[in-house]
XYZ file of C-alpha atoms in Angstrom:
626
model
C 139.669 106.424 105.926
C 141.067 108.351 108.896
C 143.646 107.097 111.381
C 141.155 106.990 114.239
C 138.893 104.587 112.387
C 141.814 102.375 111.337
C 142.981 102.205 114.938
C 139.498 101.343 116.187
C 139.094 98.678 113.529
C 142.521 97.219 114.365
C 141.715 97.049 118.060
C 138.287 95.554 117.463
C 139.763 92.718 115.424
C 142.369 91.754 117.972
C 140.225 92.295 121.044
C 137.402 90.206 119.542
C 135.002 93.140 119.664
C 134.366 92.743 115.971
C 131.326 90.617 115.138
C 132.602 87.396 113.627
C 130.801 85.727 110.744
C 129.853 82.759 112.913
C 128.206 85.151 115.388
C 126.068 86.868 112.763
C 122.446 85.785 112.408
C 121.305 84.025 109.258
C 118.049 85.976 109.580
C 118.143 89.731 110.154
C 116.266 92.669 108.652
C 118.875 95.009 107.144
C 117.095 97.923 105.545
C 117.840 101.384 104.219
C 115.547 104.291 103.430
C 115.772 105.613 99.858
C 114.284 109.116 100.056
C 112.922 110.627 96.854
C 111.389 113.752 98.425
C 113.443 116.791 97.396
C 115.611 114.320 95.433
C 117.526 113.522 98.611
C 118.776 110.084 97.538
C 117.323 109.667 94.066
C 116.545 110.664 91.309
C 118.285 113.681 89.819
C 115.341 115.895 88.941
C 114.805 116.303 85.209
C 117.556 113.855 84.266
C 116.929 111.488 81.367
C 115.186 108.192 82.037
C 118.360 106.321 81.107
C 120.456 108.300 83.575
C 117.894 107.937 86.355
C 117.796 104.185 85.802
C 121.577 103.923 85.822
C 121.808 105.953 89.017
C 119.286 103.691 90.747
C 121.116 100.561 89.606
C 124.364 101.909 91.032
C 122.651 102.849 94.280
C 121.201 99.354 94.651
C 124.592 97.822 93.831
C 126.169 99.692 96.740
C 123.321 98.725 99.049
C 123.732 95.072 98.112
C 127.508 95.324 98.471
C 127.063 96.198 102.152
C 125.005 93.001 102.617
C 121.728 94.812 103.231
C 118.551 93.011 102.179
C 115.645 95.500 102.155
C 115.071 98.807 100.366
C 112.408 101.162 101.751
C 111.698 103.077 98.551
C 109.717 106.315 98.819
C 106.853 106.280 96.308
C 104.574 109.029 97.665
C 106.045 112.258 99.022
C 103.259 114.877 98.823
C 100.121 113.156 97.518
C 102.046 112.402 94.332
C 103.275 109.176 92.753
C 106.454 107.458 91.599
C 104.209 104.872 89.953
C 101.323 104.795 87.513
C 98.342 105.978 89.529
C 94.702 106.570 88.713
C 94.411 108.800 91.775
C 97.461 111.036 92.057
C 99.822 112.889 89.687
C 103.345 111.883 88.783
C 105.883 113.416 91.165
C 107.645 116.657 90.257
C 110.833 115.116 91.637
C 111.028 112.964 88.506
C 110.744 115.506 85.706
C 110.749 118.894 87.431
C 107.019 119.410 86.924
C 104.235 117.577 88.706
C 101.966 115.524 86.469
C 104.431 115.047 83.610
C 104.547 111.392 82.581
C 108.101 109.982 82.754
C 109.465 107.699 80.066
C 109.364 104.693 82.400
C 107.628 103.446 85.536
C 110.052 104.161 88.417
C 108.430 101.809 90.936
C 108.226 98.914 88.491
C 111.862 99.468 87.555
C 112.938 99.733 91.201
C 111.186 96.465 92.077
C 112.789 94.678 89.141
C 116.283 95.922 89.990
C 115.912 95.237 93.708
C 114.725 91.685 93.099
C 117.596 91.066 90.664
C 119.908 91.674 93.607
C 117.898 89.651 96.115
C 116.680 92.817 97.842
C 113.138 93.176 99.114
C 111.392 96.407 98.148
C 108.924 98.001 100.530
C 106.917 100.915 99.133
C 107.308 103.909 101.445
C 104.299 106.243 101.657
C 103.809 109.559 103.378
C 100.159 109.224 104.418
C 98.953 112.807 104.926
C 101.485 115.368 103.647
C 100.155 117.583 100.829
C 103.151 119.863 100.231
C 106.732 119.066 101.143
C 107.778 122.642 100.351
C 106.143 125.953 101.233
C 107.771 127.727 98.295
C 105.071 129.808 96.602
C 106.616 129.018 93.224
C 105.721 125.336 93.531
C 103.087 124.412 90.942
C 100.761 121.496 91.592
C 99.053 119.536 88.828
C 95.365 120.013 88.114
C 94.616 116.530 89.452
C 96.541 117.087 92.701
C 94.432 116.640 95.814
C 94.979 120.275 96.802
C 92.964 121.283 93.738
C 90.453 118.458 93.449
C 89.571 118.229 97.154
C 90.603 121.495 98.872
C 87.998 120.845 101.567
C 90.031 117.818 102.685
C 93.039 119.930 103.684
C 94.282 121.363 106.957
C 96.463 124.456 106.438
C 98.894 125.841 108.989
C 100.586 129.158 109.687
C 103.965 127.880 108.515
C 102.575 127.122 105.054
C 102.389 123.360 105.512
C 99.267 121.464 104.466
C 98.102 117.948 105.245
C 95.102 115.790 104.501
C 92.721 116.112 107.432
C 92.877 112.783 109.320
C 89.605 113.628 111.070
C 87.617 113.168 107.865
C 86.436 109.580 107.270
C 86.770 110.073 103.511
C 90.430 111.067 103.918
C 91.238 107.955 105.908
C 89.542 105.780 103.313
C 91.375 107.617 100.524
C 94.778 106.925 102.084
C 93.903 103.233 102.354
C 92.811 103.152 98.711
C 96.082 104.769 97.621
C 97.958 101.921 99.299
C 95.533 99.352 97.899
C 96.181 100.558 94.343
C 99.914 99.963 94.663
C 99.451 96.583 96.346
C 97.129 95.461 93.549
C 99.334 96.464 90.637
C 102.930 96.058 91.836
C 104.898 93.124 93.249
C 106.014 95.014 96.346
C 107.192 93.062 99.369
C 105.862 95.493 101.937
C 104.326 98.875 102.730
C 106.044 101.421 104.946
C 104.855 104.665 106.578
C 107.151 107.347 107.970
C 106.545 109.640 110.963
C 104.514 112.374 109.239
C 101.068 112.165 110.834
C 99.804 115.392 112.385
C 102.427 118.130 111.811
C 105.132 118.318 114.417
C 106.528 121.492 115.982
C 109.472 123.081 114.203
C 110.893 126.559 114.509
C 108.226 129.051 115.538
C 105.459 126.592 114.648
C 104.192 124.920 117.819
C 102.135 122.217 116.165
C 98.453 121.857 115.423
C 96.168 124.088 117.513
C 92.555 124.758 116.522
C 92.831 124.122 112.788
C 90.677 121.000 113.053
C 88.178 122.344 115.610
C 85.280 122.299 113.132
C 86.050 118.700 112.181
C 86.169 117.734 115.852
C 82.794 119.384 116.434
C 81.313 117.290 113.635
C 83.000 113.923 114.174
C 84.391 113.942 117.711
C 81.246 113.580 119.764
C 82.471 110.344 121.366
C 85.610 112.029 122.700
C 86.008 114.529 125.518
C 89.573 115.384 124.536
C 90.463 116.461 120.992
C 93.899 114.901 121.451
C 92.420 111.453 122.017
C 90.236 111.982 118.961
C 93.277 112.855 116.830
C 95.071 109.714 117.945
C 91.978 107.693 117.131
C 91.912 109.201 113.632
C 95.445 107.958 113.019
C 94.581 104.568 114.517
C 91.612 104.307 112.180
C 93.824 105.082 109.175
C 96.170 102.311 110.245
C 93.263 99.896 110.588
C 91.999 100.675 107.094
C 95.451 100.299 105.545
C 95.918 97.001 107.384
C 92.590 95.767 106.008
C 93.376 96.968 102.480
C 96.662 95.076 102.460
C 95.092 91.982 103.962
C 92.516 91.976 101.157
C 94.902 92.628 98.259
C 98.375 91.379 99.210
C 98.146 89.598 102.569
C 101.746 88.394 102.509
C 103.087 91.976 102.268
C 104.665 93.338 105.429
C 103.288 96.585 106.886
C 105.563 98.691 109.059
C 105.900 102.221 110.399
C 108.865 104.322 111.545
C 107.466 106.525 114.332
C 109.370 108.974 116.497
C 111.925 107.215 118.651
C 110.216 108.505 121.795
C 106.674 107.332 122.514
C 106.133 109.671 125.470
C 108.505 111.972 127.314
C 109.964 110.233 130.373
C 109.033 106.816 128.971
C 111.190 105.004 129.797
C 112.247 107.014 132.838
C 114.773 109.742 132.104
C 114.076 109.973 128.377
C 113.364 113.505 127.164
C 112.395 114.946 123.796
C 109.622 115.457 121.269
C 107.347 112.432 121.345
C 104.931 110.658 119.044
C 101.978 110.446 121.418
C 101.648 114.123 122.356
C 103.269 115.975 119.453
C 102.043 114.200 116.314
C 99.200 112.191 117.898
C 100.585 108.832 116.844
C 100.264 105.898 119.239
C 102.399 102.999 117.985
C 101.540 100.924 121.048
C 97.902 100.943 119.965
C 98.917 99.629 116.535
C 100.874 96.851 118.200
C 98.038 96.049 120.581
C 95.535 95.799 117.735
C 98.150 94.125 115.490
C 97.643 96.547 112.618
C 101.387 96.541 111.902
C 103.894 93.751 111.400
C 106.907 95.721 112.570
C 108.010 99.079 113.925
C 111.197 100.952 113.016
C 111.311 103.747 115.609
C 113.726 106.487 114.677
C 116.343 106.020 117.385
C 118.495 108.818 116.013
C 120.643 109.326 119.111
C 123.879 107.928 120.453
C 124.255 105.464 123.282
C 123.910 107.374 126.570
C 122.490 110.826 127.253
C 118.922 112.122 127.460
C 117.832 109.974 124.518
C 119.845 106.860 125.233
C 119.794 104.435 122.304
C 120.213 101.402 124.544
C 117.413 102.361 126.916
C 115.021 103.165 124.069
C 115.889 100.046 122.080
C 115.231 97.808 125.061
C 111.930 99.566 125.796
C 110.671 99.266 122.213
C 111.787 95.640 121.971
C 109.783 94.787 125.087
C 106.691 96.342 123.511
C 107.016 94.573 120.168
C 107.813 91.287 121.893
C 104.715 91.439 124.080
C 102.585 91.919 120.944
C 104.359 89.251 118.853
C 105.636 91.754 116.326
C 109.112 92.686 115.122
C 111.372 95.633 115.923
C 113.811 96.946 113.329
C 115.613 99.896 114.906
C 116.063 103.070 112.860
C 119.647 104.419 112.864
C 120.892 107.838 111.774
C 124.416 108.226 110.434
C 124.219 111.926 111.324
C 123.352 111.523 115.009
C 124.887 114.242 117.155
C 128.106 113.027 118.733
C 128.304 109.827 116.680
C 131.682 108.297 115.842
C 132.641 105.545 113.416
C 131.857 102.906 116.043
C 128.380 104.172 116.935
C 126.473 102.217 114.268
C 128.271 98.892 114.907
C 127.745 99.322 118.651
C 124.054 100.097 118.201
C 123.546 97.039 116.014
C 125.349 94.948 118.633
C 122.851 96.185 121.245
C 119.976 95.251 118.957
C 121.385 91.774 118.446
C 121.691 91.345 122.194
C 117.913 91.848 122.308
C 116.991 89.373 119.567
C 115.209 87.253 122.162
C 112.794 90.183 122.552
C 112.177 90.489 118.811
C 114.798 93.155 118.054
C 115.482 91.501 114.712
C 117.111 94.103 112.522
C 118.016 97.641 111.563
C 117.078 100.368 109.092
C 119.614 103.036 108.154
C 118.734 106.634 107.387
C 119.441 107.150 104.582
C 120.829 105.661 101.348
C 123.149 108.482 100.262
C 124.584 108.801 103.756
C 125.407 105.100 103.627
C 126.741 104.894 100.084
C 128.878 108.019 100.548
C 130.460 106.160 103.484
C 129.467 108.627 106.196
C 131.363 107.682 109.375
C 132.898 104.829 107.374
C 129.510 103.130 107.631
C 129.598 101.287 104.310
C 133.141 100.098 104.935
C 132.442 98.850 108.445
C 129.168 97.126 107.554
C 130.757 95.247 104.675
C 133.938 94.349 106.565
C 132.536 93.478 109.979
C 128.973 94.091 111.147
C 127.269 92.685 108.039
C 130.222 90.621 106.841
C 127.985 87.580 106.338
C 124.727 87.823 104.371
C 121.324 87.427 106.002
C 117.722 87.071 104.888
C 114.897 89.044 106.503
C 113.098 87.161 109.271
C 109.907 85.270 108.569
C 106.661 86.407 110.161
C 104.720 83.330 111.292
C 101.446 85.258 111.582
C 101.510 86.161 107.870
C 100.090 83.768 105.260
C 102.367 81.882 102.934
C 103.200 78.310 102.004
C 106.574 76.721 102.559
C 108.368 76.239 99.207
C 109.510 72.817 98.105
C 113.197 72.127 98.653
C 115.623 72.507 95.724
C 116.855 69.264 94.185
C 119.983 67.992 92.420
C 122.300 70.332 94.286
C 125.840 70.003 92.887
C 129.239 71.687 93.243
C 131.851 71.488 90.488
C 135.377 72.762 91.085
C 137.219 74.830 88.499
C 140.706 73.378 88.791
C 142.312 76.497 87.286
C 140.757 79.071 89.611
C 139.750 76.934 92.569
C 136.239 78.393 92.421
C 133.146 76.200 92.624
C 130.222 76.286 90.217
C 127.100 75.540 92.234
C 123.797 74.576 90.620
C 120.441 73.048 91.535
C 116.913 72.565 90.232
C 113.827 74.458 91.285
C 110.740 72.323 91.983
C 107.911 73.002 89.558
C 105.473 73.826 92.336
C 107.477 76.897 93.409
C 105.828 79.570 91.263
C 106.601 82.890 93.003
C 108.441 85.333 90.758
C 110.864 86.772 93.336
C 113.360 83.941 93.619
C 115.832 83.837 96.506
C 117.892 80.878 97.627
C 119.897 80.376 100.816
C 123.293 78.750 100.279
C 124.666 77.287 103.510
C 127.820 75.584 104.687
C 128.584 74.167 108.113
C 131.374 72.247 109.766
C 129.059 69.479 110.950
C 126.126 67.652 109.378
C 122.637 68.906 110.229
C 119.172 67.482 109.649
C 117.197 70.726 109.279
C 117.565 74.477 108.877
C 117.031 75.141 112.582
C 120.238 73.259 113.407
C 122.415 75.468 111.202
C 124.706 77.710 113.250
C 124.708 81.489 113.052
C 126.915 82.665 110.210
C 126.329 79.517 108.135
C 124.714 81.481 105.301
C 127.180 82.020 102.458
C 125.077 83.705 99.777
C 121.541 84.513 98.648
C 121.483 83.673 94.912
C 118.508 84.701 92.763
C 118.885 82.038 90.062
C 119.640 78.323 89.945
C 123.417 78.669 89.722
C 126.135 80.498 91.589
C 129.923 80.714 91.818
C 131.586 80.285 95.203
C 135.052 81.888 95.170
C 137.907 79.687 96.332
C 138.644 82.191 99.095
C 135.264 81.453 100.686
C 135.780 77.689 100.942
C 137.299 76.675 104.314
C 140.215 74.285 104.410
C 138.466 71.884 106.773
C 135.600 69.584 105.813
C 132.335 71.437 105.177
C 128.749 70.427 104.446
C 126.930 72.461 101.786
C 123.204 72.659 101.000
C 120.642 75.122 99.701
C 117.058 76.156 100.443
C 114.514 78.460 98.806
C 112.682 81.390 100.393
C 108.999 82.032 99.833
C 107.334 85.445 99.467
C 107.022 85.854 103.244
C 110.555 84.545 103.868
C 109.288 81.120 104.859
C 112.108 78.723 104.063
C 112.014 75.331 102.385
C 113.636 72.227 103.778
C 117.285 71.589 102.948
C 118.347 70.177 99.609
C 120.719 67.253 99.342
C 124.187 67.902 100.799
C 127.576 68.151 99.106
C 130.545 67.432 101.374
C 133.804 69.205 100.614
C 136.732 67.420 102.214
C 139.903 68.989 103.540
C 141.393 71.320 100.989
C 138.092 71.626 99.140
C 138.002 68.237 97.453
C 134.470 67.055 96.706
C 134.151 64.066 98.994
C 130.587 62.905 98.411
C 126.942 63.873 98.077
C 124.314 63.036 100.668
C 120.562 62.886 100.080
C 118.320 65.559 101.526
C 117.250 64.943 105.125
C 114.006 62.992 105.244
C 111.006 65.118 106.189
C 109.136 64.199 109.331
C 106.009 62.033 108.885
C 102.541 63.549 109.194
C 102.286 63.509 112.971
C 105.669 65.156 113.534
C 105.607 68.785 114.654
C 106.927 71.933 113.129
C 107.595 74.709 115.626
C 107.126 78.327 114.684
C 108.244 81.178 116.931
C 108.191 83.745 118.396
C 104.451 83.746 119.125
C 102.381 84.993 122.007
C 98.849 84.773 123.293
C 97.369 87.422 121.023
C 98.647 85.681 117.924
C 97.445 82.178 118.774
C 93.970 82.451 117.286
C 95.360 83.748 114.002
C 97.958 81.027 113.817
C 95.437 78.267 114.448
C 93.570 79.318 111.336
C 96.594 78.929 109.079
C 96.309 75.944 106.774
C 99.388 74.147 108.088
C 98.428 70.553 108.941
C 100.398 68.841 111.676
C 101.990 72.095 112.819
C 102.737 72.685 116.485
C 102.675 76.252 117.736
C 104.333 77.224 121.008
C 103.634 80.430 122.856
C 104.124 81.905 126.265
C 100.741 83.387 127.084
C 101.801 85.342 130.130
C 102.908 88.873 129.280
C 105.327 88.871 132.211
C 106.453 85.315 132.807
C 107.772 84.403 136.245
C 108.914 81.213 137.880
C 105.321 80.738 138.997
C 103.921 81.076 135.484
C 103.552 77.877 133.442
C 104.880 77.545 129.931
C 101.977 77.113 127.516
C 102.268 75.125 124.322
C 99.536 74.953 121.697
C 99.552 71.676 119.756
C 97.538 71.054 116.617
C 97.315 67.383 115.618
C 95.994 66.025 112.359
C 95.351 62.604 113.857
C 95.441 60.942 117.249
C 98.871 60.735 118.811
C 100.786 60.245 122.020
C 102.432 63.501 123.091
C 105.307 63.921 125.541
C 106.579 67.351 126.603
C 109.507 68.324 128.802
C 111.565 71.468 129.416
C 115.242 71.367 130.308
C 118.175 73.718 130.737
C 120.709 74.093 127.939
C 123.235 71.952 129.812
C 120.438 69.385 130.380
C 121.072 69.243 134.116
C 117.722 70.724 135.169
C 114.578 69.093 133.819
C 110.853 69.374 134.347
C 108.650 66.360 134.843
C 107.624 64.670 131.616
C 104.033 65.367 130.666
C 102.674 62.368 128.739
C 99.165 62.112 127.297
C 97.239 60.650 124.382
C 95.127 62.984 122.262
C 92.639 62.728 119.454
C 93.008 65.035 116.454
C 92.459 68.685 117.306
C 94.062 71.663 119.033
C 95.223 71.438 122.640
C 96.903 73.819 125.070
C 99.474 72.116 127.284
C 100.681 73.659 130.536
C 104.195 72.830 131.759
C 105.530 73.858 135.167
C 108.802 75.722 134.522
C 109.510 76.826 138.112
C 112.755 74.821 138.304
C 114.242 76.560 135.267
C 116.099 79.855 135.203
C 115.060 82.686 132.903
C 116.774 82.784 129.525
C 117.335 80.178 126.843
C 116.136 76.663 127.620
C 115.157 73.590 125.621
C 111.706 72.332 124.708
C 111.646 68.566 124.091
C 108.512 67.501 122.256
C 107.818 63.915 121.244
C 104.845 62.915 119.091
C 104.427 59.204 118.355
C 108.099 58.570 119.150
C 109.288 61.377 116.831
C 111.270 63.837 118.892
C 111.997 67.532 118.302
C 114.285 69.644 120.467
C 114.138 73.404 120.185
C 115.472 76.422 122.040
C 112.874 78.604 123.747
C 113.100 81.796 125.773
C 111.711 81.920 129.309
C 111.310 85.235 131.114
């Protein structure tokens, strides 16, 4: 650790620049890319199965130690497989020769080890790349796509080859590759990188006329070949979205496109862009809701021609308007970056949480675990000092788990540590178990009332040890919840109160759930997501959404209410300090779905309160007004 970093860390602590635990979100996507192409992060090519397994376990240990929660694990690098596939050969990066069967299933092992540590595993696919190397000595297996379907390939002057996205059979093939993995492995998500049409590098200026014959055959509805290429990629995304929806609908689907959508968008931004250089249009995927999140590769420092802050805010606006999530991609090798660049970038993202900037993905695992720019040290000590679970996605299917029961804490008088245990309800059947252990300095009645930084740990079994050093001296209230497959959280368990000095004062029963007519609010949602949400089997749920893309003081706040039975509904908006209030809207409704319109012209933009009362049962929730 160099002197400069120590000085910066010292100053940040005493100037309150450092992110305190109580300021850290309980929900935040904290991912890292694990690249297997060219053995960048893992595995060591040709190493024994035992050594490869041990290396992956150690890698995941370091990832967990930095309080990350998602691994983006590359399973397809060049139309090959790090899993048992009926379509594509085993990767040469495992054994040194493509098609050789390894002594274990790497993806199955990676999922098992990730889940043991409470880490999600998203399978990372390269959709079109055929050869990651142009070395003439590279030998491809007999069942590699380059040999079985050579007519599907586009070849370029620099030696690179890709599957031709203009062929309908290629697009369907890519979707079926993803479907196979979703059917046979307990992955938590699917992830695509930025390799669509080949991008310019060196003397290669990008695709020219290599697909002219395909365009002549299939592009009759397009005047411009560039629009046709973008449509080919869009169609691939649609098919993958449908394949996942049919086989593993709870799995998250995300893409990490170029950090620049178009040059000079937003104004002043310059550089190679996704729209014109690789014919990828992430805004179309958001508009059509093919993806659940984007992780644009914002591999630049704050300021300059590719300003991280400006790009982050632009992307967050786009994901927010489509009711999807943004998890910014960070590079630890960005030109001009210092030890404080990553913490500062994450701070900017957190400042845009209200616009769905809900996490980060770090490129890449070895750069992190080797402590490039003191990244591992700073994440563990400050930026990710408190654990977090990935955010839930209300538009994805998934039932809320039942709350844990019989939550207890027993103090070890010799060590001062606490043995924590609980019971899992029988109805919770999902295999990937994750629990959320909370403590707060005041009693709460539901998860939404817990303050930021209240999460203490994410255990993966029904017992856990809380070190004495993590128990505050003042009175604290402890409880636990369980996460479902789509990160939907159960209600709170019963509480254990630790008095001053850590003495177990008493146990309190779990907060009583609301009766049938009481609402549950899910956010953030917007107009395009409403129809999907209404179809979710969630009786008595209330869904709020701001339908206007650009809300102004003249735009009403819209609230969609779904009632199981007739009820009297009262709605009011108020400022956080409760000094400014709207008129109370009071009506009686039969069972059904209703859209309520509330005049918000008196309220300033920013955080405000929604007060909703159904049959005398009141809920108060923060909302964001633009």
